[in-house]
Short mmCIF file of C-alpha atoms in Angstrom, two decimals:
data_model
loop_
_atom_site.label_atom_id
_atom_site.label_comp_id
_atom_site.label_asym_id
_atom_site.label_seq_id
_atom_site.Cartn_x
_atom_site.Cartn_y
_atom_site.Cartn_z
CA MET A 1 153.49 96.33 15.15
CA LYS A 2 156.85 94.35 14.90
CA LEU A 3 160.12 94.63 16.67
CA SER A 4 161.78 95.71 13.64
CA LYS A 5 159.65 99.13 13.64
CA ILE A 6 160.77 99.49 17.24
CA VAL A 7 163.96 98.31 18.38
CA ILE A 8 165.89 99.95 15.61
CA ALA A 9 168.96 100.41 17.55
CA THR A 10 169.12 96.77 18.14
CA ILE A 11 168.53 95.60 14.28
CA ALA A 12 171.29 98.15 13.36
CA VAL A 13 174.03 96.49 15.43
CA CYS A 14 172.87 92.83 14.27
CA GLY A 15 173.08 93.93 10.72
CA ALA A 16 176.41 92.22 9.85
CA THR A 17 176.36 88.94 8.21
CA GLN A 18 178.22 85.91 9.86
CA VAL A 19 179.59 83.50 7.61
CA MET A 20 177.38 80.37 7.39
CA ALA A 21 176.84 77.11 5.82
CA ALA A 22 174.80 77.79 2.52
CA GLY A 23 171.16 77.48 3.17
CA VAL A 24 171.35 76.53 6.69
CA THR A 25 171.96 78.28 9.85
CA ARG A 26 172.51 76.64 13.50
CA LEU A 27 171.44 78.20 16.58
CA THR A 28 171.77 77.29 20.30
CA GLY A 29 170.76 78.76 23.59
CA SER A 30 167.45 79.78 25.43
CA SER A 31 164.83 76.90 25.80
CA ALA A 32 162.52 79.11 27.05
CA SER A 33 162.11 81.23 24.17
CA SER A 34 162.35 78.59 21.51
CA ILE A 35 158.61 78.67 20.73
CA ASN A 36 158.52 82.63 19.94
CA VAL A 37 161.83 81.76 18.14
CA VAL A 38 159.95 79.29 15.60
CA ARG A 39 157.16 81.81 15.54
CA GLY A 40 159.27 84.58 14.33
CA LEU A 41 160.74 82.15 11.80
CA ALA A 42 157.34 81.51 10.60
CA ASN A 43 156.58 85.05 10.15
CA ALA A 44 159.78 85.56 8.02
CA CYS A 45 158.84 82.69 6.02
CA THR A 46 155.40 83.75 5.36
CA THR A 47 156.81 87.26 4.43
CA ALA A 48 159.07 85.43 1.90
CA GLY A 49 156.31 83.86 0.34
CA GLY A 50 157.00 80.31 2.08
CA THR A 51 155.39 77.94 4.83
CA ILE A 52 157.57 76.33 7.67
CA THR A 53 157.75 73.03 8.46
CA VAL A 54 159.45 71.91 11.86
CA TYR A 55 161.33 68.66 12.30
CA LYS A 56 161.83 67.72 15.83
CA THR A 57 162.88 64.69 18.07
CA ASN A 58 159.53 63.85 19.60
CA THR A 59 155.81 63.23 18.58
CA SER A 60 154.47 65.65 20.82
CA THR A 61 151.75 68.29 19.72
CA SER A 62 152.91 70.90 22.61
CA ALA A 63 156.68 70.73 22.88
CA LEU A 64 159.29 71.20 20.84
CA GLY A 65 161.70 69.44 22.67
CA ASN A 66 165.37 70.17 22.95
CA GLN A 67 166.77 69.53 19.17
CA PHE A 68 164.46 70.91 16.16
CA SER A 69 164.78 72.26 12.78
CA VAL A 70 162.65 74.56 10.58
CA LYS A 71 162.93 74.76 6.95
CA CYS A 72 161.28 77.16 4.88
CA SER A 73 159.66 75.98 1.22
CA THR A 74 156.65 76.39 -1.08
CA ALA A 75 155.06 73.41 0.52
CA VAL A 76 154.95 71.81 3.72
CA ALA A 77 157.62 69.14 3.95
CA GLY A 78 158.52 69.70 0.28
CA GLY A 79 158.60 71.88 -2.47
CA THR A 80 161.08 74.64 -3.44
CA PRO A 81 163.34 75.98 -0.89
CA VAL A 82 162.47 79.77 0.26
CA ASN A 83 164.97 81.69 2.17
CA PHE A 84 163.72 83.20 5.16
CA ASP A 85 163.18 87.00 4.68
CA ALA A 86 166.41 88.99 4.60
CA THR A 87 168.77 86.05 4.94
CA SER A 88 170.27 83.75 2.65
CA VAL A 89 169.14 80.60 4.55
CA ASP A 90 166.22 78.16 4.40
CA GLU A 91 166.66 76.24 7.35
CA ALA A 92 167.47 76.91 11.04
CA ARG A 93 168.88 73.92 13.18
CA MET A 94 168.35 74.35 16.93
CA ASN A 95 169.80 72.51 19.88
CA VAL A 96 168.48 74.10 23.22
CA ALA A 97 169.49 71.44 25.40
CA GLY A 98 172.44 73.50 26.89
CA GLY A 99 170.29 76.28 27.68
CA SER A 100 170.81 79.72 27.36
CA GLU A 101 174.76 79.92 27.81
CA SER A 102 175.17 77.49 24.97
CA ALA A 103 174.50 80.39 22.59
CA VAL A 104 178.03 81.33 23.58
CA THR A 105 179.96 78.26 24.33
CA ASN A 106 178.47 76.44 21.03
CA ALA A 107 179.01 79.41 18.71
CA ALA A 108 181.87 79.28 16.32
CA LEU A 109 182.86 83.11 17.14
CA PHE A 110 183.46 82.22 20.64
CA PRO A 111 187.35 81.24 21.30
CA THR A 112 187.17 78.39 23.25
CA SER A 113 183.80 76.67 21.88
CA THR A 114 182.64 73.74 21.63
CA ASN A 115 181.06 71.20 18.93
CA THR A 116 177.52 69.89 19.50
CA ASN A 117 174.89 67.95 17.16
CA PHE A 118 171.97 69.18 15.18
CA LEU A 119 168.72 67.19 13.78
CA VAL A 120 168.79 66.80 10.06
CA PRO A 121 165.49 66.76 8.37
CA THR A 122 164.78 63.89 5.96
CA GLY A 123 162.10 62.40 3.97
CA ALA A 124 161.57 59.70 6.25
CA CYS A 125 160.48 62.01 9.12
CA THR A 126 156.66 61.52 9.94
CA ALA A 127 153.74 63.85 10.27
CA VAL A 128 152.71 64.80 13.78
CA ALA A 129 148.85 66.05 14.44
CA ALA A 130 148.03 69.66 14.76
CA GLY A 131 149.66 71.80 17.28
CA THR A 132 148.13 72.20 20.62
CA GLU A 133 148.80 74.64 23.45
CA ALA A 134 151.56 77.03 22.69
CA LEU A 135 152.42 75.33 19.19
CA SER A 136 148.71 75.53 17.97
CA PHE A 137 149.85 77.79 15.31
CA LEU A 138 151.25 74.68 13.45
CA ALA A 139 148.66 72.80 11.21
CA ALA A 140 148.68 69.12 11.01
CA GLY A 141 151.58 67.93 9.07
CA GLN A 142 153.75 70.87 9.72
CA MET A 143 155.55 69.25 12.45
CA ARG A 144 157.60 66.05 11.79
CA SER A 145 159.11 63.48 14.02
CA CYS A 146 162.21 62.03 13.10
CA GLY A 147 163.89 60.23 15.74
CA THR A 148 166.50 61.12 17.84
CA THR A 149 169.49 60.43 15.94
CA LEU A 150 171.46 63.97 15.45
CA ALA A 151 173.02 63.40 12.08
CA ASP A 152 174.54 67.06 11.61
CA THR A 153 177.43 66.28 13.95
CA ILE A 154 180.47 68.21 15.32
CA LEU A 155 179.41 71.26 14.45
CA LYS A 156 179.42 74.89 15.96
CA SER A 157 176.37 77.12 15.87
CA ASP A 158 175.80 80.85 14.89
CA GLY A 159 175.11 82.05 17.81
CA GLY A 160 171.16 82.36 19.61
CA TYR A 161 169.50 84.00 22.38
CA LEU A 162 170.16 84.00 26.10
CA ASP A 163 167.16 84.41 28.87
CA VAL A 164 169.77 87.13 30.44
CA GLU A 165 172.95 88.86 29.68
CA GLY A 166 176.15 86.52 29.40
CA PRO A 167 177.99 87.80 32.19
CA VAL A 168 175.27 86.79 34.66
CA PHE A 169 176.75 83.31 34.10
CA ASN A 170 180.44 84.36 34.05
CA ALA A 171 181.39 88.00 34.22
CA THR A 172 185.07 87.21 33.89
CA LYS A 173 184.56 84.81 31.02
CA TYR A 174 181.95 87.12 28.96
CA ASP A 175 182.21 90.64 27.83
CA GLY A 176 179.18 92.52 28.30
CA GLY A 177 179.50 94.31 24.97
CA ASP A 178 178.92 90.99 23.05
CA PHE A 179 175.42 90.66 24.03
CA GLN A 180 172.84 93.06 22.65
CA PRO A 181 169.33 93.26 24.36
CA THR A 182 166.53 92.54 21.99
CA GLY A 183 164.05 94.91 23.13
CA PHE A 184 161.64 92.42 24.24
CA ASN A 185 160.72 91.35 27.94
CA GLN A 186 160.28 87.59 28.85
CA VAL A 187 157.64 86.90 31.41
CA PHE A 188 158.55 83.96 33.92
CA GLY A 189 156.48 82.29 36.38
CA ILE A 190 156.24 78.95 38.93
CA ALA A 191 154.54 76.13 37.61
CA VAL A 192 153.55 73.10 39.81
CA ASN A 193 151.95 69.74 38.99
CA SER A 194 148.25 69.04 39.45
CA THR A 195 148.79 67.32 42.75
CA LEU A 196 150.06 70.50 44.21
CA TYR A 197 147.77 73.14 42.36
CA ASN A 198 144.68 71.22 43.35
CA ALA A 199 145.69 70.77 47.24
CA LEU A 200 146.59 74.77 47.21
CA GLN A 201 143.51 75.59 45.62
CA THR A 202 141.46 73.70 48.14
CA TYR A 203 143.24 74.87 51.10
CA GLN A 204 143.39 78.60 49.78
CA LYS A 205 139.60 78.66 49.99
CA THR A 206 139.53 78.46 53.38
CA VAL A 207 139.86 81.41 56.10
CA ALA A 208 143.17 79.43 57.31
CA GLY A 209 144.22 79.61 53.59
CA GLY A 210 143.73 83.10 53.50
CA ASN A 211 140.70 83.05 51.12
CA ILE A 212 143.31 83.53 48.32
CA VAL A 213 140.92 81.55 46.18
CA ALA A 214 137.01 82.20 45.40
CA ALA A 215 134.90 79.89 47.10
CA ALA A 216 132.82 79.77 43.91
CA CYS A 217 135.93 78.33 41.87
CA ALA A 218 135.62 74.65 40.28
CA ALA A 219 138.44 72.58 41.29
CA GLY A 220 141.18 72.65 38.94
CA ALA A 221 139.95 76.04 37.57
CA THR A 222 142.81 78.24 36.08
CA THR A 223 141.31 81.88 35.75
CA PRO A 224 142.99 84.53 38.01
CA GLU A 225 140.55 84.56 40.84
CA CYS A 226 140.77 80.55 41.00
CA GLN A 227 144.53 80.62 41.04
CA PRO A 228 146.20 79.19 44.09
CA SER A 229 149.35 81.28 45.17
CA ILE A 230 152.92 80.53 46.51
CA SER A 231 155.20 83.64 48.05
CA ARG A 232 158.54 84.47 46.94
CA ALA A 233 159.69 83.77 50.42
CA GLN A 234 158.39 80.17 50.06
CA ILE A 235 160.00 79.70 46.82
CA THR A 236 163.56 81.13 48.11
CA SER A 237 163.13 78.41 51.13
CA LEU A 238 162.59 75.96 48.67
CA ILE A 239 165.65 76.61 46.27
CA ASN A 240 168.38 77.90 48.34
CA ASN A 241 170.97 75.37 49.85
CA ASP A 242 169.65 75.35 53.46
CA LEU A 243 168.80 71.80 53.60
CA PHE A 244 167.33 71.93 57.09
CA ASN A 245 164.79 74.93 57.18
CA ALA A 246 161.17 74.08 57.23
CA GLY A 247 160.91 73.77 53.14
CA LYS A 248 163.07 71.17 52.93
CA THR A 249 161.84 68.82 56.00
CA SER A 250 158.41 69.39 56.43
CA GLY A 251 157.10 67.75 53.41
CA GLY A 252 153.85 68.67 51.67
CA ALA A 253 152.79 70.30 54.74
CA TYR A 254 154.95 73.29 54.18
CA LEU A 255 152.86 74.53 51.17
CA VAL A 256 149.40 72.92 52.38
CA PRO A 257 149.17 72.78 56.21
CA GLY A 258 147.86 69.48 57.28
CA SER A 259 148.97 67.80 53.82
CA ALA A 260 149.91 64.03 54.02
CA VAL A 261 151.56 64.23 50.97
CA SER A 262 155.47 63.34 52.03
CA LYS A 263 157.72 65.28 49.51
CA ILE A 264 158.24 68.25 47.70
CA THR A 265 160.39 67.98 44.55
CA TYR A 266 162.00 70.90 42.76
CA CYS A 267 162.25 70.48 38.80
CA GLN A 268 165.28 72.15 38.31
CA ARG A 269 167.63 73.39 35.63
CA PRO A 270 171.31 73.33 35.42
CA GLN A 271 173.58 76.66 35.95
CA THR A 272 173.66 76.89 31.57
CA SER A 273 170.06 77.87 31.61
CA GLY A 274 168.77 81.43 31.70
CA THR A 275 165.68 80.28 33.05
CA GLN A 276 167.39 78.93 36.26
CA GLN A 277 169.68 81.86 36.26
CA SER A 278 166.73 84.08 35.90
CA SER A 279 165.11 82.28 38.92
CA GLN A 280 168.23 82.89 41.02
CA LEU A 281 168.50 86.17 40.09
CA TYR A 282 164.80 86.92 41.38
CA PHE A 283 164.77 84.54 44.18
CA LEU A 284 168.18 84.21 45.70
CA GLY A 285 169.43 87.94 45.19
CA TYR A 286 172.40 87.15 42.81
CA ALA A 287 174.69 89.88 41.83
CA LEU A 288 175.16 90.69 37.88
CA ASN A 289 178.63 88.90 38.01
CA GLY A 290 178.07 85.12 37.57
CA ASN A 291 178.43 84.31 41.28
CA LEU A 292 176.40 83.72 43.96
CA GLY A 293 176.78 87.70 45.61
CA GLY A 294 176.71 86.23 49.22
CA ASN A 295 172.84 86.19 49.46
CA GLU A 296 171.86 82.98 49.07
CA VAL A 297 173.26 80.06 47.49
CA VAL A 298 171.20 77.41 45.28
CA VAL A 299 170.14 73.96 45.99
CA PRO A 300 172.64 71.44 44.81
CA ASN A 301 171.38 69.53 41.54
CA ASN A 302 169.72 66.10 42.30
CA THR A 303 169.16 66.74 46.17
CA SER A 304 167.24 63.80 47.65
CA LEU A 305 166.05 64.23 51.27
CA ALA A 306 163.49 62.43 53.22
CA LYS A 307 161.19 65.11 52.28
CA TYR A 308 162.60 67.01 49.78
CA SER A 309 164.33 66.33 46.27
CA SER A 310 165.60 68.20 43.12
CA ILE A 311 165.46 66.64 39.77
CA LEU A 312 168.11 67.89 37.08
CA ASN A 313 166.21 68.72 33.93
CA ASN A 314 168.08 69.72 30.59
CA GLY A 315 165.46 71.77 28.75
CA SER A 316 162.22 73.62 29.19
CA SER A 317 160.27 70.44 27.49
CA ASP A 318 162.29 68.42 30.25
CA VAL A 319 160.80 70.50 33.18
CA LYS A 320 157.32 70.34 31.76
CA THR A 321 157.49 66.61 31.82
CA CYS A 322 158.97 66.36 35.48
CA LEU A 323 155.60 68.61 36.28
CA ASN A 324 153.09 66.38 34.51
CA SER A 325 154.08 63.83 37.12
CA ALA A 326 151.57 63.60 39.60
CA THR A 327 153.97 62.42 42.16
CA ASP A 328 154.68 64.79 45.21
CA PHE A 329 154.17 68.28 45.45
CA ARG A 330 156.26 69.38 42.27
CA PHE A 331 157.22 72.87 41.12
CA GLY A 332 159.80 74.59 38.79
CA GLY A 333 160.27 77.74 36.67
CA LEU A 334 159.08 78.17 32.89
CA SER A 335 158.56 81.25 30.71
CA LEU A 336 155.04 81.97 30.17
CA GLU A 337 155.52 81.31 26.35
CA ASN A 338 154.41 78.23 27.69
CA ASN A 339 150.47 77.54 28.29
CA PRO A 340 149.06 74.14 29.12
CA ILE A 341 145.93 75.12 28.77
CA GLY A 342 143.62 73.56 26.11
CA GLY A 343 146.14 70.66 25.60
CA THR A 344 147.19 67.60 27.46
CA ASP A 345 149.83 68.87 29.84
CA THR A 346 148.60 68.83 33.20
CA TYR A 347 150.69 71.36 35.10
CA ARG A 348 149.35 74.54 36.06
CA PHE A 349 151.05 78.00 36.74
CA VAL A 350 150.30 79.77 40.16
CA LYS A 351 150.06 83.16 41.33
CA LEU A 352 153.45 84.44 43.07
CA ASN A 353 152.79 86.69 46.08
CA GLU A 354 149.10 86.50 45.13
CA VAL A 355 149.55 88.33 41.55
CA ALA A 356 148.69 85.81 38.32
CA ALA A 357 151.19 85.72 35.84
CA THR A 358 148.51 84.45 33.19
CA GLU A 359 145.07 85.01 32.51
CA GLY A 360 144.87 81.03 32.64
CA VAL A 361 142.78 80.56 29.36
CA ALA A 362 144.25 79.06 25.87
CA GLY A 363 145.49 81.54 23.55
CA ALA A 364 146.44 84.39 26.34
CA SER A 365 148.89 86.65 25.97
CA GLN A 366 150.15 85.79 29.16
CA THR A 367 152.04 89.26 29.71
CA THR A 368 148.72 91.46 30.98
CA THR A 369 150.01 91.90 34.69
CA ALA A 370 153.75 92.25 33.70
CA ILE A 371 153.15 95.01 31.42
CA ALA A 372 151.05 96.93 34.31
CA GLY A 373 153.96 96.67 36.33
CA ARG A 374 152.30 94.38 38.77
CA TYR A 375 154.09 91.18 38.18
CA ASP A 376 157.89 91.48 37.65
CA PHE A 377 159.49 87.98 37.44
CA VAL A 378 160.43 89.39 34.11
CA TYR A 379 163.98 89.57 32.39
CA GLU A 380 165.12 90.89 28.79
CA LEU A 381 166.12 88.62 26.31
CA SER A 382 169.39 88.67 24.90
CA ALA A 383 171.41 87.85 21.86
CA TYR A 384 174.66 86.85 21.49
CA CYS A 385 176.57 89.35 18.93
CA PRO A 386 180.04 89.15 19.43
CA GLY A 387 181.85 92.56 18.49
CA GLY A 388 178.08 93.82 18.27
CA THR A 389 177.92 91.61 14.97
CA CYS A 390 175.11 89.00 15.04
CA ALA A 391 174.15 86.57 12.68
CA ASP A 392 171.41 88.09 10.21
CA ILE A 393 169.19 85.14 11.11
CA ILE A 394 169.19 87.07 14.74
CA ALA A 395 167.88 90.14 13.25
CA THR A 396 165.53 88.57 11.19
CA ILE A 397 163.72 87.04 14.13
CA ASN A 398 163.80 89.88 16.05
CA SER A 399 162.24 91.76 13.44
CA ALA A 400 159.48 88.96 12.47
CA VAL A 401 158.33 88.59 16.14
CA THR A 402 154.89 90.10 16.49
CA VAL A 403 153.45 91.57 20.08
CA GLY A 404 150.42 90.67 21.88
CA SER A 405 148.73 87.10 21.96
CA SER A 406 150.29 85.59 19.04
CA SER A 407 153.77 85.67 20.77
CA PRO A 408 152.73 85.02 24.39
CA GLY A 409 154.83 85.82 27.22
CA ILE A 410 157.09 88.23 25.69
CA PHE A 411 156.39 92.13 25.48
CA LEU A 412 158.27 95.24 24.22
CA GLY A 413 159.42 97.66 27.05
CA ASN A 414 160.53 101.10 26.51
CA GLY A 415 157.04 102.67 26.57
CA VAL A 416 155.62 100.65 23.47
CA GLU A 417 153.57 98.06 25.11
CA SER A 418 154.89 98.55 28.67
CA LYS A 419 156.96 101.52 30.61
CA PHE A 420 158.22 98.63 32.84
CA GLY A 421 161.70 96.92 32.33
CA ARG A 422 165.08 96.36 33.63
CA ASN A 423 166.62 98.67 31.06
CA GLY A 424 168.92 95.65 29.32
CA ASN A 425 170.42 94.86 33.04
CA SER A 426 169.14 91.86 35.09
CA ALA A 427 170.48 93.38 38.01
CA ALA A 428 168.67 96.35 37.85
CA PRO A 429 165.18 96.30 39.45
CA MET A 430 161.57 96.37 37.37
CA ALA A 431 160.91 99.72 37.11
CA SER A 432 159.21 102.47 34.80
CA ARG A 433 161.85 103.46 32.05
#
């Protein structure tokens, strides 16, 4: 079933069309949802009788990067342009380097918006091999590498998606009425580098480690019974601004007692990132007012201590690069649309409070425990729709994203796929609705 059949109210409010350049729409915002946005565009293109080509700045088969463009036409990297279903555009250019908040701050309809740049597809872009991991729905040649020049310059976007509502970023700057819930929930998780994953797995097979990991699990195994766990309290200690707690002063031994690894590194996102805001809401107890709520303050960007550091990363692709390093014990937050199994990425998701977010296999939905209400690091994706009016491409993407394993890491609430959700309010607890 498609979201358009379910979230009728959302589609209705997003039905009006914003003025856009002929044939091209530009989106900014969430990097955590970018793969599922491309999946939605692919479906909308297929419905219209076309096929997509994804143009990007890198040659990775598993990552989009922060700037990419999607064209719909009768042939891969050529043919006659085809408008995405129910739109007047055949090309979507996206820049998600600024994170979720840039869906607003770079949008043409936001009064004090700023310009940004976008990637222009050209015939000089070279073919990339078939997609792997979360991009496995793209065949060889459907991705093209164009270099890093962003020739579509000094422009503003038509809005985009945010991992949480705009007032989470700044309650006085943003009007809650300008943001519309999309109707689907996005699952987040804690990912770690291979060095930490393997060390946790070995330790947690022991009595001292709580026997969390089954003794029969092979080294590096990723199914739920073999996934090691980190507690919510441990993550809170590692990302708050108390620079003298055990998480910041114990090195690797904080997570794996007896470890000789000297440092723990946090692969952090900026405050404009919805993934970062989701992490702060969940682990630090922020109030839904864009401020710290008096509970816990986040560790400063690029903190460097003897046994702890934080590294600032612009987008989700950058976090994955950070986590693929075997140096130190590394961790960071990622959406579960990302799945490293079956590709070249070496990072892995761990359990949170001994509950797995992922099935740990290639092609998994990565939503099972969240749908059941057993895992609650989950927030509802929002769209920037000033005055209740979204760009028509937003409604098209919403209606084209299918549920289940074809769109990993997201699921419908409101009793459709799950009874559990936050009812469009990131400050509300996850509960039956």
